[in-house]
């Protein structure tokens, strides 16, 4: 099963008026990790995805969606 994961993390972070650094501190990762997730270069672990969802009070499916390749 090939596909890609799209995310809305940056949108939620900007709406919350939060910097990458602030978000990184809240979930216990580096700012570079947040940047890589936002750019689609890194897939977060399930634990990290759940922490991010908790910060924004949304289910992880709101932040991350899997799109199958056709």
mmCIF file of N, CA and C in Angstrom:
data_model
loop_
_atom_site.group_PDB
_atom_site.id
_atom_site.type_symbol
_atom_site.label_atom_id
_atom_site.label_comp_id
_atom_site.label_asym_id
_atom_site.label_seq_id
_atom_site.Cartn_x
_atom_site.Cartn_y
_atom_site.Cartn_z
ATOM 1 N N UNK A 1 0.862 -1.178 0.000
ATOM 2 C CA UNK A 1 0.000 0.000 0.000
ATOM 3 C C UNK A 1 0.899 1.230 0.000
ATOM 4 N N UNK A 2 0.922 1.918 -1.113
ATOM 5 C CA UNK A 2 1.718 3.127 -1.235
ATOM 6 C C UNK A 2 0.819 4.342 -1.188
ATOM 7 N N UNK A 3 1.342 5.394 -0.627
ATOM 8 C CA UNK A 3 0.581 6.626 -0.548
ATOM 9 C C UNK A 3 1.403 7.687 0.136
ATOM 10 N N UNK A 4 0.741 8.729 0.533
ATOM 11 C CA UNK A 4 1.441 9.809 1.218
ATOM 12 C C UNK A 4 0.584 10.320 2.366
ATOM 13 N N UNK A 5 1.250 10.935 3.293
ATOM 14 C CA UNK A 5 0.563 11.514 4.444
ATOM 15 C C UNK A 5 0.584 13.021 4.295
ATOM 16 N N UNK A 6 -0.577 13.618 4.321
ATOM 17 C CA UNK A 6 -0.703 15.078 4.294
ATOM 18 C C UNK A 6 -0.967 15.535 5.719
ATOM 19 N N UNK A 7 -0.475 16.703 6.061
ATOM 20 C CA UNK A 7 -0.760 17.184 7.407
ATOM 21 C C UNK A 7 -1.126 18.662 7.408
ATOM 22 N N UNK A 8 -1.869 19.025 8.432
ATOM 23 C CA UNK A 8 -2.315 20.413 8.617
ATOM 24 C C UNK A 8 -1.681 21.018 9.870
ATOM 25 N N UNK A 9 -0.575 20.441 10.291
ATOM 26 C CA UNK A 9 0.060 20.881 11.533
ATOM 27 C C UNK A 9 0.394 22.369 11.504
ATOM 28 N N UNK A 10 0.994 22.833 10.426
ATOM 29 C CA UNK A 10 1.374 24.246 10.355
ATOM 30 C C UNK A 10 0.150 25.150 10.462
ATOM 31 N N UNK A 11 -0.929 24.772 9.804
ATOM 32 C CA UNK A 11 -2.158 25.565 9.863
ATOM 33 C C UNK A 11 -2.639 25.705 11.301
ATOM 34 N N UNK A 12 -2.700 24.581 12.026
ATOM 35 C CA UNK A 12 -3.158 24.627 13.417
ATOM 36 C C UNK A 12 -2.194 25.405 14.296
ATOM 37 N N UNK A 13 -0.881 25.248 14.052
ATOM 38 C CA UNK A 13 0.109 25.963 14.858
ATOM 39 C C UNK A 13 -0.005 27.476 14.653
ATOM 40 N N UNK A 14 -0.166 27.902 13.402
ATOM 41 C CA UNK A 14 -0.293 29.330 13.099
ATOM 42 C C UNK A 14 -1.599 29.889 13.683
ATOM 43 N N UNK A 15 -2.692 29.123 13.551
ATOM 44 C CA UNK A 15 -3.968 29.582 14.127
ATOM 45 C C UNK A 15 -3.875 29.749 15.649
ATOM 46 N N UNK A 16 -3.036 28.923 16.277
ATOM 47 C CA UNK A 16 -2.849 29.011 17.725
ATOM 48 C C UNK A 16 -1.807 30.059 18.098
ATOM 49 N N UNK A 17 -1.269 30.757 17.085
ATOM 50 C CA UNK A 17 -0.232 31.772 17.291
ATOM 51 C C UNK A 17 0.934 31.209 18.090
ATOM 52 N N UNK A 18 1.393 30.041 17.658
ATOM 53 C CA UNK A 18 2.452 29.325 18.343
ATOM 54 C C UNK A 18 3.650 29.199 17.404
ATOM 55 N N UNK A 19 4.842 29.374 17.935
ATOM 56 C CA UNK A 19 6.045 29.174 17.127
ATOM 57 C C UNK A 19 6.384 27.684 17.076
ATOM 58 N N UNK A 20 7.221 27.321 16.125
ATOM 59 C CA UNK A 20 7.685 25.932 16.070
ATOM 60 C C UNK A 20 8.399 25.571 17.368
ATOM 61 N N UNK A 21 9.174 26.499 17.892
ATOM 62 C CA UNK A 21 9.920 26.264 19.127
ATOM 63 C C UNK A 21 8.982 26.000 20.301
ATOM 64 N N UNK A 22 7.939 26.806 20.422
ATOM 65 C CA UNK A 22 6.979 26.634 21.518
ATOM 66 C C UNK A 22 6.287 25.285 21.420
ATOM 67 N N UNK A 23 5.848 24.937 20.220
ATOM 68 C CA UNK A 23 5.183 23.649 20.026
ATOM 69 C C UNK A 23 6.142 22.507 20.341
ATOM 70 N N UNK A 24 7.372 22.621 19.879
ATOM 71 C CA UNK A 24 8.373 21.582 20.134
ATOM 72 C C UNK A 24 8.565 21.366 21.636
ATOM 73 N N UNK A 25 8.658 22.444 22.382
ATOM 74 C CA UNK A 25 8.819 22.335 23.833
ATOM 75 C C UNK A 25 7.617 21.656 24.482
ATOM 76 N N UNK A 26 6.420 21.952 23.995
ATOM 77 C CA UNK A 26 5.196 21.372 24.572
ATOM 78 C C UNK A 26 5.102 19.871 24.362
ATOM 79 N N UNK A 27 5.663 19.385 23.241
ATOM 80 C CA UNK A 27 5.549 17.951 22.964
ATOM 81 C C UNK A 27 6.866 17.191 23.150
ATOM 82 N N UNK A 28 7.921 17.894 23.534
ATOM 83 C CA UNK A 28 9.179 17.241 23.875
ATOM 84 C C UNK A 28 10.047 16.809 22.705
ATOM 85 N N UNK A 29 10.047 17.612 21.641
ATOM 86 C CA UNK A 29 10.922 17.335 20.492
ATOM 87 C C UNK A 29 11.673 18.618 20.125
ATOM 88 N N UNK A 30 12.529 18.526 19.121
ATOM 89 C CA UNK A 30 13.262 19.723 18.687
ATOM 90 C C UNK A 30 12.419 20.538 17.703
ATOM 91 N N UNK A 31 12.790 21.801 17.554
ATOM 92 C CA UNK A 31 12.120 22.656 16.575
ATOM 93 C C UNK A 31 12.302 22.083 15.173
ATOM 94 N N UNK A 32 13.466 21.493 14.925
ATOM 95 C CA UNK A 32 13.745 20.909 13.620
ATOM 96 C C UNK A 32 12.778 19.767 13.305
ATOM 97 N N UNK A 33 12.396 19.015 14.319
ATOM 98 C CA UNK A 33 11.430 17.930 14.122
ATOM 99 C C UNK A 33 10.080 18.489 13.705
ATOM 100 N N UNK A 34 9.632 19.546 14.366
ATOM 101 C CA UNK A 34 8.355 20.178 14.008
ATOM 102 C C UNK A 34 8.433 20.694 12.572
ATOM 103 N N UNK A 35 9.541 21.329 12.225
ATOM 104 C CA UNK A 35 9.732 21.843 10.872
ATOM 105 C C UNK A 35 9.660 20.704 9.847
ATOM 106 N N UNK A 36 10.336 19.603 10.125
ATOM 107 C CA UNK A 36 10.349 18.465 9.198
ATOM 108 C C UNK A 36 8.953 17.855 9.044
ATOM 109 N N UNK A 37 8.193 17.782 10.121
ATOM 110 C CA UNK A 37 6.822 17.259 10.037
ATOM 111 C C UNK A 37 5.980 18.188 9.172
ATOM 112 N N UNK A 38 6.070 19.489 9.426
ATOM 113 C CA UNK A 38 5.279 20.456 8.658
ATOM 114 C C UNK A 38 5.596 20.393 7.171
ATOM 115 N N UNK A 39 6.843 20.119 6.823
ATOM 116 C CA UNK A 39 7.246 20.057 5.414
ATOM 117 C C UNK A 39 7.020 18.681 4.790
ATOM 118 N N UNK A 40 6.503 17.742 5.584
ATOM 119 C CA UNK A 40 6.240 16.405 5.062
ATOM 120 C C UNK A 40 7.483 15.557 4.874
ATOM 121 N N UNK A 41 8.574 15.943 5.534
ATOM 122 C CA UNK A 41 9.828 15.204 5.401
ATOM 123 C C UNK A 41 10.003 14.165 6.501
ATOM 124 N N UNK A 42 9.136 14.188 7.501
ATOM 125 C CA UNK A 42 9.254 13.283 8.641
ATOM 126 C C UNK A 42 7.856 12.904 9.107
ATOM 127 N N UNK A 43 7.637 11.602 9.319
ATOM 128 C CA UNK A 43 6.369 11.140 9.857
ATOM 129 C C UNK A 43 6.523 10.958 11.364
ATOM 130 N N UNK A 44 5.659 11.585 12.144
ATOM 131 C CA UNK A 44 5.780 11.439 13.596
ATOM 132 C C UNK A 44 5.372 10.043 14.047
ATOM 133 N N UNK A 45 5.911 9.638 15.171
ATOM 134 C CA UNK A 45 5.469 8.384 15.781
ATOM 135 C C UNK A 45 4.016 8.558 16.218
ATOM 136 N N UNK A 46 3.365 7.460 16.521
ATOM 137 C CA UNK A 46 1.988 7.528 17.001
ATOM 138 C C UNK A 46 1.930 8.343 18.293
ATOM 139 N N UNK A 47 2.894 8.126 19.173
ATOM 140 C CA UNK A 47 2.933 8.866 20.434
ATOM 141 C C UNK A 47 3.028 10.373 20.189
ATOM 142 N N UNK A 48 3.914 10.781 19.289
ATOM 143 C CA UNK A 48 4.068 12.205 18.993
ATOM 144 C C UNK A 48 2.811 12.762 18.327
ATOM 145 N N UNK A 49 2.228 12.007 17.412
ATOM 146 C CA UNK A 49 0.993 12.456 16.760
ATOM 147 C C UNK A 49 -0.113 12.669 17.798
ATOM 148 N N UNK A 50 -0.211 11.760 18.754
ATOM 149 C CA UNK A 50 -1.224 11.892 19.810
ATOM 150 C C UNK A 50 -0.958 13.130 20.675
ATOM 151 N N UNK A 51 0.311 13.383 20.983
ATOM 152 C CA UNK A 51 0.658 14.578 21.763
ATOM 153 C C UNK A 51 0.282 15.848 20.998
ATOM 154 N N UNK A 52 0.553 15.862 19.699
ATOM 155 C CA UNK A 52 0.215 17.030 18.886
ATOM 156 C C UNK A 52 -1.295 17.234 18.847
ATOM 157 N N UNK A 53 -2.041 16.160 18.701
ATOM 158 C CA UNK A 53 -3.493 16.256 18.719
ATOM 159 C C UNK A 53 -4.003 16.809 20.034
ATOM 160 N N UNK A 54 -3.381 16.379 21.114
ATOM 161 C CA UNK A 54 -3.787 16.844 22.448
ATOM 162 C C UNK A 54 -3.535 18.345 22.611
ATOM 163 N N UNK A 55 -2.412 18.815 22.106
ATOM 164 C CA UNK A 55 -2.088 20.246 22.197
ATOM 165 C C UNK A 55 -3.179 21.083 21.527
ATOM 166 N N UNK A 56 -3.622 20.628 20.349
ATOM 167 C CA UNK A 56 -4.609 21.400 19.589
ATOM 168 C C UNK A 56 -6.049 20.956 19.837
ATOM 169 N N UNK A 57 -6.206 19.954 20.726
ATOM 170 C CA UNK A 57 -7.538 19.446 21.093
ATOM 171 C C UNK A 57 -8.325 18.957 19.875
ATOM 172 N N UNK A 58 -7.616 18.218 19.007
ATOM 173 C CA UNK A 58 -8.238 17.625 17.817
ATOM 174 C C UNK A 58 -7.767 16.180 17.686
ATOM 175 N N UNK A 59 -8.572 15.325 17.031
ATOM 176 C CA UNK A 59 -8.105 13.958 16.771
ATOM 177 C C UNK A 59 -6.941 13.979 15.786
ATOM 178 N N UNK A 60 -6.085 12.978 15.878
ATOM 179 C CA UNK A 60 -4.919 12.977 14.990
ATOM 180 C C UNK A 60 -5.319 12.915 13.524
ATOM 181 N N UNK A 61 -6.500 12.371 13.230
ATOM 182 C CA UNK A 61 -6.963 12.331 11.840
ATOM 183 C C UNK A 61 -7.213 13.733 11.285
ATOM 184 N N UNK A 62 -7.395 14.696 12.169
ATOM 185 C CA UNK A 62 -7.556 16.085 11.740
ATOM 186 C C UNK A 62 -6.208 16.671 11.314
ATOM 187 N N UNK A 63 -5.148 16.254 12.001
ATOM 188 C CA UNK A 63 -3.819 16.767 11.693
ATOM 189 C C UNK A 63 -3.140 15.993 10.563
ATOM 190 N N UNK A 64 -3.383 14.682 10.489
ATOM 191 C CA UNK A 64 -2.692 13.836 9.526
ATOM 192 C C UNK A 64 -3.684 12.969 8.760
ATOM 193 N N UNK A 65 -3.592 12.991 7.437
ATOM 194 C CA UNK A 65 -4.456 12.156 6.607
ATOM 195 C C UNK A 65 -3.608 11.366 5.615
ATOM 196 N N UNK A 66 -3.959 10.103 5.453
ATOM 197 C CA UNK A 66 -3.256 9.228 4.528
ATOM 198 C C UNK A 66 -3.991 9.220 3.206
ATOM 199 N N UNK A 67 -3.240 9.460 2.148
ATOM 200 C CA UNK A 67 -3.821 9.438 0.804
ATOM 201 C C UNK A 67 -3.173 8.325 0.020
ATOM 202 N N UNK A 68 -3.992 7.354 -0.409
ATOM 203 C CA UNK A 68 -3.471 6.227 -1.173
ATOM 204 C C UNK A 68 -3.115 6.649 -2.593
ATOM 205 N N UNK A 69 -2.052 6.056 -3.091
ATOM 206 C CA UNK A 69 -1.660 6.317 -4.486
ATOM 207 C C UNK A 69 -2.596 5.529 -5.396
ATOM 208 N N UNK A 70 -2.910 6.100 -6.531
ATOM 209 C CA UNK A 70 -3.833 5.394 -7.447
ATOM 210 C C UNK A 70 -3.117 4.538 -8.433
#
